[in-house]
Amino acid sequence: MLTGEIRSKVNQVWDAFWSGGIANPLEVIEQITYLLFIRGLDEIQTREEEKASLLGRPIERVIFPDGVYREGRGGRDVTYAEMRWSRLKNADPTRMFTLVSDFVFPFLREMAEEGTAHAEHMKGARFTIPTPGLLTKVVDMLADLPMEDRDTKGDLYEYMLGKIASAGQNGQFRTPRHIIKLMVELTAPTPKDVICDPASGTCGFLVAAGEYLRAHHTNLFRDPELRSHFHNGLFHGYDFDQTMLRIGSMNMQLHGIEGADIRYRDSLASGHADDAEKYSLILANPPFAGSLDEETAAPDLRAIVKTKKTELLFMALFLKLLKPGGRAAVIVPDGVLFGSSTAHKAIRRILVDDHKLDAIVKLPSGVFKPYAGVSTAIVFFTKTNSGGSDHVWFYDVRADGLSLDDKRQMLVSEEKFGPISKATLTEEEHGMNNLPDLVARWKERNGAERKNRRTGQSFTVSRDEIAATDYDLSLSRYRQVTHEAAEHRPPKQIIAQLLALEVEIAAGLKELEAML
């Protein structure tokens, strides 16, 4: 997590951007990201130099070669060494501004890493910081960040993107990092997986999967084949927003993933012959809003489900991209679970009867605040082409560790936040953060969880019962209500659940108004 001091510095720089005439939040993030990337390049070469010195052999990867890059104004040569972050950050403001605008950014666009997604997206890099003074403020802030900590860089991105107060275009909005970590934890990526996010944005899911592999497969990088796969074949992301592609590509690079396949693609409009059944794991939170024109939607997706609705077309896309045995964890709006249209029922029937629907995890409506109050769930499934949905596990997340209003304030301590708690939660804290309990029960979904009564927070439902309800997948459809004496609950837990209920009611009213 970011310290208060770092947050304060980010806020100051953000205010300076605005007063300097850059009011687009994504442009601010993009410029800061470029500078983070420049620092990252220098640190990569420094590590390579130290490794070469230790082993007594030449540097394997040279980013900044010896010698002159190009001639500057007044005939003064600018060397590659001058463009390295370690030198750049100590230059006076005017010199720093000249170096970055006239030399560093052209160098980034011309980098000799051709053939990588990173190089492709950097060709369009633009330097738009207007003054030497603002550039110096930004560089000073970034110079103080502990960049050896990958989590800090991720938290920095998340904090900056959190400043975007409304949903993005076409229904896009940020996925909270603890929800991403939850989905990664439950799908448990392996070093031999081939992972895809077809709506990758800043590549949050792919970054989290990489961090999971580093933490759980510590010998991964000792195997040359697995190491090469990690850097060049494991991670794939598509998006149709060039700014997000650039930020996502740099995000992967800064998290130590060198050759990720991050590229432009309108996932719902283009054919998929080149990557059908290519991936073993899909992690995604695709855009929900809107419909496509019939002639715009890819024919191979409409062959799976005849619809114009983007959320259903994305479900068809996931099935198309997964190889047999491949698994997926994807966020969907609640309407996908209980919509009454022929297309809604068809996609649910396909998941239940033709493949293996593993679980439905209902999320509280406030989980995407302040971007949106939409009700959502995580759908977990495995592509089999032969069925296998014997039972489906349901879990009702009522609290995720943060308040469910626009402020999204942390309700538990940092060590007890997220899906993996570093300390035992009290009963009261469990009421404010259900995610560790979810992870524990997930491991028992095919065992002890089968015996749960449907009055609790989690339970299973048979395939036959789901089929008998027109494949309705909403948790409330199967929960049994009892009128037993109310259990004692701590006041904070009651308040948290009442706030969650208030948010859900408001979201439901908005959805009802939209339908009317």
XYZ file of C-alpha atoms in Angstrom:
516
model
C 0.000 0.000 0.000
C 1.087 3.560 -0.617
C 2.182 5.641 2.347
C 0.455 8.905 3.170
C 3.606 10.755 2.106
C 3.590 9.202 -1.368
C -0.136 9.883 -1.755
C 0.478 13.498 -0.821
C 3.234 13.823 -3.432
C 1.027 12.270 -6.100
C -1.745 14.710 -5.207
C 0.643 17.652 -5.484
C 1.897 16.515 -8.876
C -1.684 15.881 -10.025
C -2.656 19.402 -9.038
C 0.410 20.739 -10.859
C -0.657 18.941 -14.052
C -4.096 20.486 -13.836
C -2.762 23.976 -13.222
C -0.333 23.392 -16.115
C -3.205 22.799 -18.498
C -3.330 18.963 -18.623
C -6.829 18.131 -17.436
C -7.278 14.648 -18.928
C -6.561 12.122 -16.144
C -5.397 9.435 -18.571
C -2.921 11.855 -20.137
C -1.511 12.576 -16.671
C -1.187 8.857 -15.970
C 0.336 8.265 -19.390
C 3.052 10.893 -18.866
C 3.889 9.604 -15.392
C 3.986 6.072 -16.782
C 6.470 7.047 -19.488
C 8.797 8.400 -16.821
C 8.365 5.289 -14.681
C 9.275 3.254 -17.715
C 12.385 5.329 -18.372
C 13.472 4.676 -14.797
C 12.700 0.992 -15.228
C 14.894 0.752 -18.335
C 17.849 2.193 -16.445
C 17.328 -0.246 -13.577
C 17.159 -3.194 -15.985
C 20.484 -2.208 -17.518
C 22.023 -1.641 -14.079
C 21.068 -5.194 -13.086
C 22.507 -6.514 -16.348
C 25.762 -4.627 -15.715
C 26.019 -6.006 -12.175
C 25.321 -9.530 -13.417
C 27.945 -9.238 -16.174
C 30.511 -7.911 -13.698
C 29.802 -10.736 -11.253
C 30.067 -13.448 -13.919
C 32.938 -11.820 -15.804
C 31.217 -11.828 -19.181
C 29.680 -9.254 -21.579
C 26.288 -7.673 -20.880
C 23.538 -9.808 -22.430
C 21.013 -7.022 -22.897
C 22.209 -3.514 -23.687
C 19.557 -0.799 -23.624
C 21.863 2.204 -23.384
C 25.022 1.474 -25.416
C 28.271 3.369 -25.029
C 28.826 6.456 -27.151
C 26.812 9.290 -28.656
C 23.073 9.034 -29.301
C 22.834 12.102 -31.512
C 24.017 15.689 -31.814
C 22.163 18.255 -29.777
C 21.632 21.975 -30.165
C 24.772 24.020 -30.610
C 26.696 20.961 -31.745
C 26.813 19.381 -28.281
C 26.683 15.594 -28.422
C 24.122 13.795 -26.265
C 25.302 10.392 -25.089
C 23.151 7.390 -24.246
C 24.456 7.622 -20.684
C 22.919 11.101 -20.280
C 19.481 9.671 -21.047
C 19.631 7.132 -18.233
C 17.369 7.898 -15.275
C 20.241 7.842 -12.785
C 21.849 10.753 -14.651
C 18.687 12.441 -15.859
C 17.099 12.921 -12.442
C 20.059 15.038 -11.276
C 20.116 17.404 -14.268
C 19.000 20.995 -13.815
C 15.341 21.605 -14.836
C 16.061 23.215 -18.208
C 18.594 20.571 -19.236
C 16.317 17.773 -18.002
C 13.415 19.146 -20.032
C 15.535 19.342 -23.202
C 16.912 15.846 -22.755
C 13.480 14.290 -22.173
C 11.598 16.131 -24.909
C 14.262 16.163 -27.644
C 16.165 12.950 -27.000
C 14.633 10.477 -24.526
C 11.203 10.320 -26.155
C 12.604 9.936 -29.692
C 14.891 7.228 -28.271
C 11.903 5.385 -26.786
C 10.097 5.513 -30.113
C 13.155 4.153 -31.893
C 14.112 1.463 -29.393
C 15.778 -1.517 -30.907
C 13.349 -3.959 -29.260
C 11.456 -4.400 -32.508
C 9.006 -7.236 -32.630
C 7.753 -6.731 -29.066
C 4.395 -5.246 -28.150
C 6.219 -2.706 -26.005
C 8.169 -1.310 -28.965
C 5.029 -1.155 -31.081
C 3.124 0.929 -28.553
C 6.050 3.216 -27.765
C 6.231 4.383 -31.377
C 3.391 6.761 -30.634
C 4.756 8.074 -27.326
C 4.195 11.817 -26.941
C 5.806 14.095 -24.372
C 3.195 16.648 -23.267
C 4.487 17.915 -19.907
C 4.480 21.661 -20.593
C 7.242 23.122 -18.376
C 10.637 22.228 -16.864
C 9.242 23.009 -13.406
C 6.433 20.446 -13.690
C 8.780 17.825 -15.129
C 11.146 18.323 -12.190
C 8.283 17.877 -9.693
C 7.217 14.631 -11.328
C 10.781 13.285 -11.547
C 11.454 14.184 -7.898
C 8.294 12.316 -6.829
C 9.157 9.208 -8.852
C 12.781 9.259 -7.687
C 11.557 8.780 -4.102
C 9.456 5.709 -4.885
C 10.882 2.317 -3.840
C 10.694 0.905 -7.354
C 12.256 -2.412 -6.407
C 8.885 -3.181 -4.819
C 6.545 -4.207 -7.628
C 3.527 -3.790 -5.350
C 4.332 -0.108 -4.843
C 4.311 0.501 -8.578
C 0.991 -1.288 -8.870
C -0.451 0.677 -5.972
C 0.740 3.893 -7.604
C -1.135 3.047 -10.796
C -4.228 2.112 -8.843
C -4.159 5.307 -6.826
C -3.777 7.461 -9.925
C -6.475 5.610 -11.840
C -8.687 5.972 -8.790
C -8.739 9.692 -9.499
C -10.964 9.037 -12.498
C -14.285 9.632 -10.810
C -16.658 8.242 -13.429
C -17.012 5.165 -15.599
C -14.987 5.137 -18.791
C -16.326 4.976 -22.280
C -18.318 1.920 -23.397
C -18.901 0.727 -19.830
C -15.241 0.310 -18.924
C -14.204 0.841 -15.311
C -11.361 -0.190 -13.086
C -11.324 -3.571 -11.372
C -10.200 -3.197 -7.736
C -6.847 -4.890 -7.201
C -8.074 -7.047 -4.312
C -10.852 -8.449 -6.528
C -8.262 -9.180 -9.226
C -6.082 -10.945 -6.647
C -9.093 -12.956 -5.499
C -9.804 -14.192 -9.031
C -6.146 -15.052 -9.585
C -5.922 -16.856 -6.238
C -8.951 -19.023 -7.013
C -7.819 -19.927 -10.550
C -4.222 -20.629 -9.384
C -2.183 -19.953 -12.572
C 0.648 -22.374 -13.343
C 3.971 -21.752 -15.129
C 2.726 -23.708 -18.156
C -0.522 -21.758 -18.561
C -1.215 -19.475 -21.500
C -3.236 -16.585 -20.063
C -5.389 -14.055 -21.917
C -7.393 -10.970 -21.001
C -9.360 -9.900 -24.116
C -10.235 -6.531 -22.532
C -6.884 -5.920 -20.872
C -6.863 -2.173 -20.141
C -3.844 -1.529 -17.919
C -3.166 -5.311 -17.716
C -4.100 -5.588 -14.049
C -5.145 -9.244 -14.325
C -2.004 -10.225 -16.219
C 0.264 -8.390 -13.763
C -1.461 -10.092 -10.809
C -1.091 -13.497 -12.473
C 2.634 -12.816 -12.912
C 2.977 -11.851 -9.251
C 1.125 -15.006 -8.214
C 3.512 -17.167 -10.246
C 6.552 -15.479 -8.711
C 5.182 -16.076 -5.205
C 3.948 -19.657 -5.647
C 6.475 -21.091 -8.122
C 9.788 -19.834 -6.804
C 11.848 -22.187 -8.986
C 10.181 -20.972 -12.165
C 13.116 -18.869 -13.353
C 15.677 -21.646 -12.823
C 14.144 -23.602 -15.709
C 15.241 -22.016 -19.030
C 12.145 -23.236 -20.874
C 9.681 -22.007 -18.239
C 11.557 -18.713 -17.885
C 11.358 -18.117 -21.635
C 7.649 -19.020 -21.626
C 7.015 -16.607 -18.732
C 8.528 -13.675 -20.600
C 7.451 -14.477 -24.152
C 4.477 -16.825 -24.292
C 2.441 -16.836 -21.091
C 0.711 -13.433 -21.122
C -1.640 -12.069 -23.814
C -3.846 -8.972 -23.693
C -6.083 -7.225 -26.227
C -7.613 -3.774 -26.175
C -8.833 -1.226 -28.724
C -7.732 1.864 -26.785
C -4.199 2.853 -27.821
C -3.527 4.801 -24.627
C -4.498 1.825 -22.471
C -2.420 -0.491 -24.661
C 0.621 1.718 -24.119
C 0.088 1.939 -20.366
C -0.665 -1.777 -20.117
C 2.426 -2.742 -22.096
C 4.634 -0.557 -19.903
C 2.945 -1.880 -16.780
C 3.914 -5.429 -17.757
C 7.481 -4.350 -18.479
C 7.773 -2.545 -15.159
C 6.576 -5.680 -13.390
C 9.404 -7.663 -14.928
C 7.517 -9.321 -17.810
C 9.565 -8.492 -20.865
C 7.833 -9.895 -23.947
C 4.121 -9.965 -23.145
C 1.792 -10.005 -26.156
C -0.193 -6.790 -25.591
C -1.801 -5.673 -28.836
C -4.581 -3.781 -30.545
C -7.696 -5.797 -31.212
C -11.406 -5.133 -31.188
C -12.200 -8.462 -29.566
C -15.886 -8.584 -30.488
C -15.597 -7.308 -34.051
C -12.710 -9.349 -35.481
C -12.553 -13.037 -36.320
C -10.663 -15.409 -34.048
C -9.321 -18.098 -36.331
C -5.757 -17.216 -35.289
C -6.317 -17.696 -31.560
C -9.299 -20.036 -31.218
C -8.678 -22.599 -28.459
C -5.272 -21.053 -27.764
C -5.531 -20.148 -24.074
C -5.653 -22.257 -20.914
C -6.790 -19.433 -18.610
C -8.878 -16.306 -19.186
C -9.157 -13.551 -16.565
C -11.308 -10.580 -17.521
C -13.680 -7.799 -16.572
C -15.017 -6.827 -20.002
C -17.071 -3.705 -20.794
C -20.739 -4.270 -19.996
C -22.570 -1.412 -21.658
C -24.177 -1.322 -25.037
C -24.923 -3.474 -28.038
C -23.148 -4.002 -31.340
C -24.688 -3.669 -34.766
C -25.406 -7.055 -36.271
C -22.891 -6.521 -39.059
C -20.216 -5.410 -36.559
C -20.188 -8.463 -34.267
C -17.787 -11.215 -35.324
C -19.686 -14.003 -37.144
C -17.861 -16.739 -35.210
C -19.221 -15.291 -31.945
C -22.774 -14.917 -33.238
C -22.565 -18.559 -34.274
C -22.278 -19.410 -30.565
C -25.025 -17.071 -29.354
C -27.264 -14.902 -31.529
C -27.205 -11.548 -29.755
C -26.041 -7.950 -30.057
C -25.403 -7.485 -26.332
C -21.711 -7.072 -25.569
C -21.744 -8.925 -22.227
C -23.142 -12.067 -23.907
C -20.814 -11.782 -26.894
C -17.869 -11.636 -24.487
C -19.046 -14.883 -22.870
C -19.102 -16.435 -26.345
C -15.615 -15.024 -26.963
C -14.236 -16.637 -23.802
C -15.561 -20.022 -24.914
C -14.059 -19.497 -28.358
C -10.604 -18.594 -27.034
C -10.273 -21.318 -24.390
C -8.696 -24.628 -25.249
C -10.469 -27.770 -23.965
C -9.704 -28.024 -20.266
C -9.083 -24.277 -20.095
C -10.642 -22.313 -17.258
C -11.995 -18.808 -16.856
C -12.838 -16.294 -14.140
C -14.780 -13.357 -15.544
C -16.870 -10.552 -14.083
C -20.380 -10.155 -15.503
C -23.352 -7.897 -14.734
C -26.092 -9.664 -12.796
C -28.366 -9.585 -15.847
C -26.263 -12.305 -17.463
C -27.257 -14.622 -14.604
C -31.021 -14.218 -14.807
C -31.891 -12.352 -18.049
C -34.992 -13.818 -19.700
C -34.110 -13.308 -23.376
C -33.442 -16.304 -25.599
C -29.771 -15.309 -25.857
C -29.365 -15.004 -22.066
C -30.840 -18.457 -21.515
C -28.776 -19.902 -24.369
C -25.404 -18.776 -23.019
C -26.282 -20.060 -19.535
C -27.432 -23.406 -20.943
C -24.148 -23.686 -22.877
C -22.117 -23.052 -19.712
C -24.092 -25.559 -17.639
C -24.779 -28.339 -20.153
C -21.934 -28.156 -22.681
C -19.125 -27.184 -20.315
C -18.445 -27.172 -16.564
C -19.784 -24.216 -14.639
C -17.709 -24.250 -11.448
C -19.002 -21.344 -9.369
C -20.934 -18.091 -9.155
C -19.511 -15.561 -6.701
C -21.909 -12.686 -6.107
C -20.170 -9.355 -5.428
C -21.664 -6.489 -3.388
C -22.961 -3.652 -5.564
C -20.575 -1.067 -4.140
C -17.448 -2.985 -5.136
C -16.931 -0.810 -8.243
C -17.628 2.509 -6.549
C -16.995 5.320 -7.396
C -17.049 4.230 -11.060
C -20.385 2.431 -11.045
C -22.952 0.921 -8.680
C -23.841 -1.966 -10.990
C -24.520 -5.381 -9.446
C -21.997 -7.983 -10.611
C -20.783 -11.512 -10.085
C -17.691 -13.552 -10.916
C -18.380 -16.561 -13.124
C -15.892 -19.453 -12.915
C -16.084 -22.143 -15.589
C -14.039 -24.796 -17.405
C -14.340 -25.495 -21.115
C -14.976 -29.210 -21.643
C -17.206 -29.533 -24.767
C -18.772 -32.491 -22.977
C -20.534 -31.049 -19.935
C -19.545 -31.759 -16.362
C -21.627 -29.303 -14.316
C -22.658 -31.831 -11.670
C -23.071 -29.130 -9.011
C -22.499 -25.352 -9.078
C -21.067 -23.604 -6.024
C -22.503 -20.217 -4.967
C -20.947 -17.701 -2.584
C -22.464 -14.392 -1.483
C -19.780 -11.746 -0.832
C -21.444 -9.219 1.447
C -18.311 -7.249 2.403
C -14.897 -6.951 0.734
C -12.921 -5.081 3.389
C -13.810 -1.598 2.126
C -16.846 0.583 2.709
C -19.369 0.182 -0.104
C -19.937 3.907 -0.659
C -18.072 6.275 -2.993
C -15.254 6.727 -0.443
C -14.365 2.993 -0.344
C -12.520 3.383 2.947
C -10.635 0.412 4.426
C -12.576 -1.235 7.275
C -9.892 -3.684 8.423
C -6.165 -3.363 8.979
C -3.845 -3.693 5.971
C -2.591 -7.134 7.051
C -6.193 -8.397 7.179
C -7.244 -6.856 3.872
C -7.685 -8.752 0.615
C -8.294 -12.418 -0.147
C -5.215 -13.688 1.722
C -5.153 -12.388 5.283
C -1.783 -12.325 7.029
C -3.498 -12.582 10.407
C -6.582 -14.314 11.800
C -9.758 -12.277 11.422
C -12.116 -11.869 14.349
C -15.826 -12.565 13.838
C -16.411 -8.831 13.540
C -13.626 -8.463 10.960
C -14.960 -11.407 8.971
C -18.205 -9.478 8.724
C -16.268 -6.634 7.109
C -14.045 -8.769 4.830
C -15.502 -12.033 3.506
C -12.725 -12.734 0.999
C -10.449 -14.940 3.167
C -13.509 -17.009 4.090
C -14.393 -17.293 0.398
C -10.898 -18.613 -0.405
C -11.115 -21.171 2.415
C -14.565 -22.408 1.367
C -13.565 -22.523 -2.329
C -11.091 -25.288 -1.485
C -13.967 -27.321 -0.023
C -16.543 -26.629 -2.753
C -16.488 -30.242 -3.927
C -16.347 -31.639 -0.397
C -17.718 -30.229 2.836
C -19.472 -27.354 1.050
C -21.831 -29.859 -0.605
C -23.434 -30.400 2.823
C -24.165 -26.712 3.485
C -27.741 -25.633 3.993
C -28.899 -22.952 1.592
C -29.500 -20.516 4.407
C -25.791 -19.696 4.681
C -23.325 -17.605 2.756
C -22.297 -20.456 0.452
C -23.950 -23.598 -0.885
C -24.136 -25.827 -3.958
C -26.974 -26.428 -6.408
C -27.328 -29.454 -8.667
C -27.237 -29.169 -12.443
C -30.732 -30.668 -12.720
C -32.241 -28.064 -10.393
C -30.582 -25.240 -12.363
C -31.888 -26.663 -15.652
C -35.400 -26.809 -14.185
C -35.357 -23.032 -13.557
C -34.499 -22.087 -17.164
C -30.833 -22.044 -16.136
C -31.290 -19.145 -13.724
C -27.914 -18.541 -12.035
C -28.841 -15.840 -9.546
C -27.907 -16.797 -5.994
C -31.177 -15.469 -4.586
C -33.102 -17.960 -6.741
C -31.798 -20.857 -4.661
C -31.236 -19.385 -1.225
C -33.652 -20.612 1.418
C -34.986 -18.106 3.924
C -35.513 -19.228 7.518
C -37.338 -17.553 10.360
C -35.113 -18.785 13.153
C -34.038 -16.490 15.959
C -31.597 -13.903 14.688
C -27.948 -14.583 15.474
C -25.956 -12.007 17.395
C -23.861 -9.851 15.064
C -21.413 -7.072 15.972
C -22.777 -3.548 15.323
C -20.055 -2.761 12.732
C -21.011 -5.864 10.761
C -24.697 -4.899 10.794
C -23.875 -1.361 9.645
C -21.618 -2.648 6.855
C -24.351 -5.002 5.623
C -27.018 -2.281 5.804
C -24.786 0.021 3.734
C -24.267 -2.794 1.221
C -28.033 -3.336 1.037
C -28.612 0.390 0.494
C -26.117 0.399 -2.387
C -27.737 -2.693 -3.930
C -31.214 -1.175 -3.715
C -29.981 2.046 -5.375
C -28.276 0.049 -8.135
C -31.418 -2.016 -8.651
C -33.560 1.100 -8.965
C -31.174 2.535 -11.571
C -31.309 -0.691 -13.560
C -35.122 -0.689 -13.328
C -35.270 2.928 -14.542
C -33.001 2.047 -17.458
C -35.271 -0.869 -18.424
C -38.347 1.353 -18.288
